[in-house]
Short mmCIF file of C-alpha atoms in Angstrom, two decimals:
data_model
loop_
_atom_site.label_atom_id
_atom_site.label_comp_id
_atom_site.label_asym_id
_atom_site.label_seq_id
_atom_site.Cartn_x
_atom_site.Cartn_y
_atom_site.Cartn_z
CA MET A 1 132.22 28.76 -27.24
CA ASN A 2 131.28 31.37 -24.82
CA ARG A 3 127.93 30.81 -22.76
CA LEU A 4 126.15 33.88 -24.62
CA LEU A 5 126.84 32.07 -27.88
CA ALA A 6 125.87 28.80 -26.78
CA LEU A 7 122.30 29.88 -25.26
CA SER A 8 121.92 32.11 -28.71
CA LEU A 9 122.51 28.75 -30.73
CA CYS A 10 120.21 27.06 -28.48
CA VAL A 11 117.14 29.54 -28.99
CA SER A 12 117.65 29.41 -32.73
CA VAL A 13 117.20 25.62 -33.18
CA LEU A 14 115.02 25.03 -30.17
CA ALA A 15 112.18 23.72 -32.64
CA PHE A 16 114.39 21.07 -33.70
CA VAL A 17 116.64 19.97 -30.97
CA GLY A 18 114.80 20.73 -27.73
CA CYS A 19 117.88 22.25 -25.75
CA LYS A 20 116.01 24.72 -23.42
CA GLU A 21 117.99 25.63 -20.22
CA SER A 22 116.46 27.06 -17.27
CA GLY A 23 117.25 30.53 -15.88
CA SER A 24 119.71 28.77 -13.83
CA GLY A 25 121.49 27.26 -16.97
CA LYS A 26 120.30 23.77 -16.31
CA ARG A 27 118.54 21.65 -18.93
CA GLN A 28 115.02 21.12 -18.02
CA ILE A 29 113.33 17.70 -17.88
CA GLY A 30 109.66 17.48 -18.28
CA VAL A 31 108.33 14.68 -16.09
CA ILE A 32 104.54 14.14 -16.39
CA PRO A 33 102.85 11.64 -14.14
CA LYS A 34 99.36 10.10 -14.84
CA GLY A 35 97.92 12.04 -11.81
CA THR A 36 99.42 14.14 -9.03
CA THR A 37 97.37 12.68 -5.76
CA HIS A 38 98.44 9.14 -5.34
CA GLU A 39 101.07 8.46 -2.98
CA HIS A 40 102.70 6.24 -5.71
CA TRP A 41 103.41 9.51 -7.61
CA LYS A 42 104.72 11.33 -5.05
CA GLY A 43 107.39 8.96 -4.74
CA VAL A 44 108.23 8.94 -8.43
CA GLU A 45 108.53 12.83 -7.89
CA ALA A 46 110.94 12.26 -5.07
CA GLY A 47 113.22 9.59 -7.16
CA ALA A 48 113.10 12.26 -10.02
CA LYS A 49 114.21 15.20 -8.10
CA LYS A 50 116.97 13.04 -6.27
CA ALA A 51 118.42 12.08 -9.95
CA ALA A 52 118.02 15.89 -11.11
CA ALA A 53 120.06 17.14 -8.13
CA GLU A 54 122.81 14.36 -8.78
CA MET A 55 122.85 15.04 -12.72
CA ASN A 56 122.62 19.04 -12.41
CA VAL A 57 119.48 19.28 -14.50
CA GLU A 58 116.02 20.76 -13.37
CA ILE A 59 112.58 19.07 -13.22
CA ILE A 60 109.34 20.37 -14.25
CA TRP A 61 106.75 18.14 -12.46
CA LYS A 62 103.34 18.45 -14.04
CA GLY A 63 100.39 16.05 -14.31
CA PRO A 64 96.71 16.10 -14.61
CA LEU A 65 94.92 15.86 -10.98
CA LYS A 66 93.16 12.85 -11.80
CA GLU A 67 93.92 9.83 -13.67
CA ASP A 68 91.21 9.92 -16.19
CA ASP A 69 92.13 13.24 -17.72
CA ARG A 70 93.62 12.17 -21.10
CA ALA A 71 93.26 15.45 -22.63
CA GLY A 72 94.80 17.17 -19.91
CA GLN A 73 97.83 14.83 -20.16
CA ILE A 74 97.97 15.42 -23.77
CA GLN A 75 98.14 19.27 -23.38
CA ILE A 76 100.97 19.18 -20.96
CA VAL A 77 103.07 17.15 -23.23
CA GLU A 78 102.22 19.21 -26.03
CA GLN A 79 103.10 22.37 -24.14
CA MET A 80 106.47 20.86 -22.85
CA VAL A 81 107.27 20.36 -26.62
CA THR A 82 106.32 23.74 -27.51
CA ASP A 83 108.65 24.90 -24.61
CA GLY A 84 111.71 23.03 -25.92
CA VAL A 85 112.20 20.93 -22.87
CA ALA A 86 115.53 19.04 -23.02
CA GLY A 87 113.84 15.64 -22.56
CA ILE A 88 110.42 14.10 -21.44
CA VAL A 89 109.39 11.48 -19.16
CA LEU A 90 105.90 10.48 -19.44
CA ALA A 91 103.61 7.93 -17.39
CA PRO A 92 101.09 7.69 -20.33
CA LEU A 93 97.44 7.50 -19.18
CA ASP A 94 96.25 5.81 -22.31
CA ASP A 95 98.63 3.73 -24.36
CA LYS A 96 97.16 4.99 -27.37
CA ALA A 97 96.00 8.48 -26.95
CA LEU A 98 99.47 9.68 -25.64
CA LEU A 99 101.01 8.23 -28.80
CA ARG A 100 100.79 11.20 -31.03
CA PRO A 101 102.20 14.00 -28.81
CA VAL A 102 104.81 11.69 -27.96
CA GLN A 103 105.55 11.33 -31.83
CA GLN A 104 105.48 15.15 -31.92
CA ALA A 105 108.41 15.19 -29.35
CA ALA A 106 110.43 12.66 -31.36
CA GLY A 107 109.86 14.98 -34.34
CA LYS A 108 111.37 17.73 -32.53
CA LYS A 109 114.26 15.80 -31.55
CA ILE A 110 113.26 15.86 -27.84
CA PRO A 111 113.86 12.33 -26.42
CA VAL A 112 111.20 10.55 -24.67
CA VAL A 113 111.40 8.07 -21.68
CA ILE A 114 108.13 6.13 -20.96
CA MET A 115 107.64 5.36 -17.35
CA ASP A 116 105.57 3.08 -15.45
CA SER A 117 102.87 2.14 -17.90
CA PRO A 118 103.69 1.16 -21.83
CA LEU A 119 102.62 3.07 -24.80
CA ALA A 120 101.55 1.57 -28.19
CA GLY A 121 104.65 3.25 -29.87
CA GLU A 122 107.94 2.15 -31.43
CA LEU A 123 111.06 1.87 -29.28
CA ASN A 124 114.14 3.84 -30.58
CA LYS A 125 111.65 5.83 -32.87
CA ASP A 126 108.97 7.15 -30.84
CA PHE A 127 110.39 6.98 -27.47
CA ILE A 128 113.92 5.67 -26.05
CA SER A 129 113.22 3.40 -23.17
CA LEU A 130 110.59 1.90 -20.89
CA VAL A 131 111.15 2.41 -17.18
CA ALA A 132 108.73 0.30 -15.21
CA THR A 133 107.50 -2.37 -12.82
CA ASP A 134 107.20 -6.04 -14.47
CA ASN A 135 103.56 -5.34 -14.26
CA LYS A 136 102.48 -8.68 -15.31
CA LYS A 137 104.58 -10.09 -12.76
CA GLY A 138 103.29 -8.09 -10.25
CA GLY A 139 99.62 -9.18 -11.10
CA TYR A 140 100.80 -12.69 -11.02
CA LEU A 141 102.48 -12.56 -7.58
CA GLY A 142 99.21 -10.70 -6.29
CA GLY A 143 97.06 -13.57 -7.58
CA LYS A 144 99.66 -16.23 -6.12
CA ARG A 145 99.42 -14.27 -2.64
CA LEU A 146 95.58 -14.51 -2.86
CA ALA A 147 95.41 -17.97 -3.74
CA GLU A 148 97.61 -18.78 -0.88
CA VAL A 149 95.78 -17.14 1.85
CA LEU A 150 92.67 -18.61 0.39
CA GLY A 151 94.21 -22.51 0.89
CA GLY A 152 93.89 -22.54 -2.93
CA LYS A 153 90.04 -22.53 -2.92
CA GLY A 154 87.19 -19.93 -2.98
CA LYS A 155 85.42 -17.52 -4.84
CA VAL A 156 87.08 -14.36 -6.05
CA VAL A 157 86.38 -10.96 -7.49
CA LEU A 158 88.76 -8.74 -9.73
CA LEU A 159 87.77 -5.45 -9.59
CA ARG A 160 89.97 -3.68 -12.40
CA TYR A 161 91.07 -0.19 -13.14
CA GLN A 162 90.16 1.41 -16.13
CA GLU A 163 90.40 0.55 -19.80
CA ASN A 164 92.99 1.39 -22.00
CA SER A 165 95.54 1.58 -19.02
CA ALA A 166 98.32 -0.71 -20.07
CA SER A 167 100.10 -1.06 -16.89
CA THR A 168 97.02 -2.25 -14.88
CA ALA A 169 96.00 -4.24 -17.92
CA GLU A 170 99.13 -6.16 -17.60
CA ARG A 171 98.59 -6.65 -13.74
CA GLU A 172 95.20 -7.94 -14.18
CA ALA A 173 96.43 -10.40 -16.96
CA GLY A 174 99.08 -11.64 -14.31
CA PHE A 175 96.17 -11.89 -11.69
CA MET A 176 94.35 -13.96 -14.24
CA ASP A 177 97.30 -16.25 -15.13
CA ALA A 178 97.82 -17.10 -11.32
CA MET A 179 93.93 -18.00 -10.84
CA LYS A 180 94.45 -20.42 -13.73
CA GLU A 181 97.10 -22.27 -11.70
CA ALA A 182 94.47 -22.49 -8.86
CA PRO A 183 91.73 -25.05 -9.95
CA GLY A 184 90.08 -24.90 -6.48
CA ILE A 185 89.28 -21.24 -7.10
CA THR A 186 86.21 -19.82 -8.85
CA LEU A 187 86.40 -16.08 -10.48
CA ILE A 188 83.00 -14.91 -9.97
CA SER A 189 83.02 -11.24 -11.12
CA SER A 190 86.18 -9.67 -13.33
CA ASN A 191 84.39 -7.34 -15.93
CA GLN A 192 83.88 -4.34 -13.44
CA TYR A 193 86.01 -1.27 -13.44
CA ALA A 194 86.90 1.22 -10.41
CA GLY A 195 87.50 4.47 -12.42
CA ALA A 196 90.25 6.84 -11.88
CA THR A 197 89.71 7.75 -8.33
CA ALA A 198 89.42 5.66 -4.78
CA ASP A 199 85.68 7.65 -4.72
CA SER A 200 84.67 6.03 -8.21
CA ALA A 201 86.20 2.73 -7.02
CA GLN A 202 84.41 2.68 -3.50
CA LYS A 203 81.07 3.71 -5.45
CA LYS A 204 81.74 0.78 -7.71
CA ALA A 205 82.37 -1.67 -5.14
CA GLU A 206 79.52 -0.72 -3.06
CA SER A 207 77.32 -1.46 -6.15
CA MET A 208 78.85 -4.97 -5.98
CA LEU A 209 77.99 -5.63 -2.25
CA ASP A 210 76.09 -8.78 -3.00
CA VAL A 211 78.98 -10.33 -4.82
CA LEU A 212 81.38 -9.08 -2.50
CA ARG A 213 79.61 -10.78 0.34
CA ASP A 214 79.56 -13.89 -1.46
CA ALA A 215 83.18 -13.66 -2.10
CA ASP A 216 85.89 -15.26 -0.22
CA GLY A 217 88.82 -13.12 -2.07
CA ILE A 218 89.20 -9.95 -3.95
CA PHE A 219 92.27 -8.52 -5.79
CA CYS A 220 92.40 -4.69 -6.97
CA PRO A 221 95.38 -3.55 -9.40
CA ASN A 222 96.23 -0.13 -8.19
CA GLU A 223 96.08 2.44 -5.23
CA SER A 224 93.00 3.96 -5.72
CA SER A 225 90.83 0.67 -6.40
CA THR A 226 92.39 -0.91 -3.47
CA GLN A 227 91.59 2.23 -1.32
CA GLY A 228 88.28 2.46 -2.75
CA MET A 229 87.55 -1.20 -2.11
CA LEU A 230 88.88 -0.92 1.54
CA ASN A 231 86.44 1.92 2.07
CA ALA A 232 83.71 -0.04 0.86
CA LEU A 233 84.45 -3.21 2.82
CA GLU A 234 84.89 -1.16 6.06
CA ARG A 235 81.60 0.51 5.51
CA ALA A 236 79.89 -2.80 4.74
CA GLY A 237 81.45 -4.51 7.76
CA LEU A 238 83.24 -6.72 5.71
CA ALA A 239 86.83 -5.90 6.45
CA GLY A 240 89.05 -7.55 9.22
CA GLU A 241 90.39 -10.93 10.31
CA SER A 242 86.99 -11.86 11.84
CA GLN A 243 85.59 -11.51 8.14
CA LYS A 244 86.04 -14.37 5.99
CA VAL A 245 86.77 -12.21 2.72
CA LYS A 246 90.59 -11.95 1.69
CA PHE A 247 91.85 -9.01 0.11
CA VAL A 248 94.98 -8.43 -1.71
CA GLY A 249 95.74 -5.02 -3.33
CA PHE A 250 98.33 -3.17 -5.33
CA ASP A 251 100.57 -0.15 -4.36
CA LYS A 252 101.63 0.87 -0.98
CA SER A 253 100.35 4.01 1.00
CA VAL A 254 100.25 4.79 4.56
CA PRO A 255 96.43 4.13 4.97
CA LEU A 256 96.95 0.73 3.05
CA LEU A 257 99.87 -0.32 5.21
CA LYS A 258 97.88 0.70 8.26
CA ALA A 259 95.00 -1.30 6.96
CA MET A 260 97.31 -4.32 6.42
CA GLU A 261 98.75 -4.06 10.16
CA GLU A 262 95.09 -4.21 11.41
CA GLY A 263 94.31 -7.13 9.41
CA LYS A 264 91.96 -5.86 6.79
CA ILE A 265 94.29 -6.59 3.77
CA GLN A 266 96.38 -9.74 3.53
CA GLY A 267 98.78 -8.40 0.92
CA LEU A 268 99.97 -5.35 -1.15
CA VAL A 269 101.97 -5.59 -4.41
CA ALA A 270 104.26 -3.06 -3.98
CA GLN A 271 106.41 -1.22 -6.69
CA ASN A 272 109.41 1.05 -6.21
CA PRO A 273 108.23 4.69 -7.25
CA GLU A 274 111.36 6.15 -6.11
CA LYS A 275 113.63 4.01 -8.28
CA MET A 276 111.26 4.58 -11.26
CA GLY A 277 111.75 8.24 -10.96
CA TYR A 278 115.19 8.10 -10.39
CA GLU A 279 115.97 5.71 -13.34
CA SER A 280 113.88 7.57 -15.72
CA VAL A 281 115.57 10.92 -15.39
CA LYS A 282 119.08 9.06 -15.40
CA VAL A 283 118.14 7.57 -18.92
CA ILE A 284 116.96 10.73 -20.10
CA VAL A 285 120.15 12.55 -19.09
CA ASN A 286 122.41 9.77 -20.44
CA LYS A 287 120.78 9.91 -23.75
CA LEU A 288 121.23 13.72 -23.83
CA ASP A 289 125.04 13.29 -22.99
CA GLY A 290 125.60 10.68 -25.69
CA LYS A 291 125.67 7.57 -23.70
CA PRO A 292 124.25 4.40 -24.01
CA VAL A 293 120.83 3.66 -22.57
CA GLU A 294 118.90 0.39 -21.73
CA PRO A 295 116.00 -0.04 -23.63
CA ASN A 296 113.84 -1.77 -20.80
CA VAL A 297 114.66 -0.95 -17.18
CA ASP A 298 112.78 -3.08 -14.70
CA THR A 299 112.45 -0.99 -11.22
CA GLY A 300 111.34 -4.06 -9.29
CA VAL A 301 108.03 -5.65 -7.45
CA ILE A 302 107.82 -7.48 -4.22
CA VAL A 303 104.65 -8.60 -2.17
CA ILE A 304 104.37 -6.94 1.19
CA THR A 305 102.62 -9.09 4.15
CA LYS A 306 101.86 -8.59 7.63
CA GLU A 307 104.51 -11.10 8.23
CA ASN A 308 107.38 -9.58 6.40
CA LEU A 309 106.88 -6.04 7.13
CA GLY A 310 109.94 -5.93 9.36
CA SER A 311 112.05 -7.27 6.82
CA PRO A 312 115.05 -5.26 5.59
CA GLU A 313 113.73 -5.50 2.05
CA VAL A 314 110.37 -3.91 3.00
CA LYS A 315 111.64 -1.41 5.70
CA ALA A 316 113.99 -0.14 2.86
CA LEU A 317 111.13 0.16 0.36
CA ILE A 318 108.43 1.88 2.78
CA GLY A 319 110.84 4.12 4.52
CA ARG A 320 110.62 2.64 8.05
#
C-alpha cells in the first residue's frame, strides 16, 4: 500500500481507530499532565519526549496550568479524541470526573494509558495500563522517615492535598499506616487540605500556625503542598535545624532540595517522573504496534535525606 492510500484510509476511519499522523508522518500521542507548572511534570515531559524520539512518534504535550482545573483537563482529553490522536497518556486530576472522557476515547479505539494517579475505571476496557509510583508505599516511607527523625514520639500534622486526587489520597493513607506503627506519635491535625497550588498551601498553613507551633512533625503529600508549607514555616520562623519541628515532604525540586541541604526539610519522598513519562509512551507505542503491555508499571520511589544526597541512586535521580 503506498503512503497516499494509507493516509487516505486513515482519514476515512479516523473516528473509529484514532490513527492520526502529524505532517511529518509520525503517529501523534497526546500526553496530558495534571498541570504544567510543577517540576514533577517537567520531568514527565522530558521522559515522554525521550521515548517519542526513540520510538519515532510525536508527542502533543498539553495540560491545564493549575492542578484544580478539572473542566479544562476534560476539554483537553475531548479535543484529543476529536483530533484523532493515535493514543493518549493521561494523569487524571480527578479519578471520577475524568472517567467519561477516557471512555469516549476507548469508544473511538484510542488506547489510553493512565499515568501518575489512578482512575476509577476498568483496566482493559477503559484504559490499557497504569504507569505510576506506588503512592501508598511512598506515603508510608514518608511516615517512617518522620517517625525516625522524631525518635518515635511527638505531635504530628498531616496537611492533605485536595479531594478526589487518587495519588495523594494513597500517599496520605500510607502515611497514616506508618503513624499507626508509632504508638508514641499523636496526630493533632489531619483534616486540612492544601489546595492545588503552593500559594493556596501556604495560606492554609498560615491559617494553622497555632497548630504548627505545637507540632513536632509535619508531612505533606506532593510538591505544591510541601513548597507552600515550607514557605509558611520560613515566614513564621519555624524552619531550620534550630527549630523543634521536623518536616518531611513529597517530590523533588531545586528549591526543596536546597531547603533540605539547609536543614529545613528532613526528608523528601521522591518519584521518578522522567521514567514515568518514558514508560507511559513506551506502553502506548507497544499497544499500537500489537505488542503485549504490562497492566501496571511501577516507576519507583525513594526517600531523599541530607545524608544520602551523595549516593549514586539519588544523584542519578536528581541529575547531579
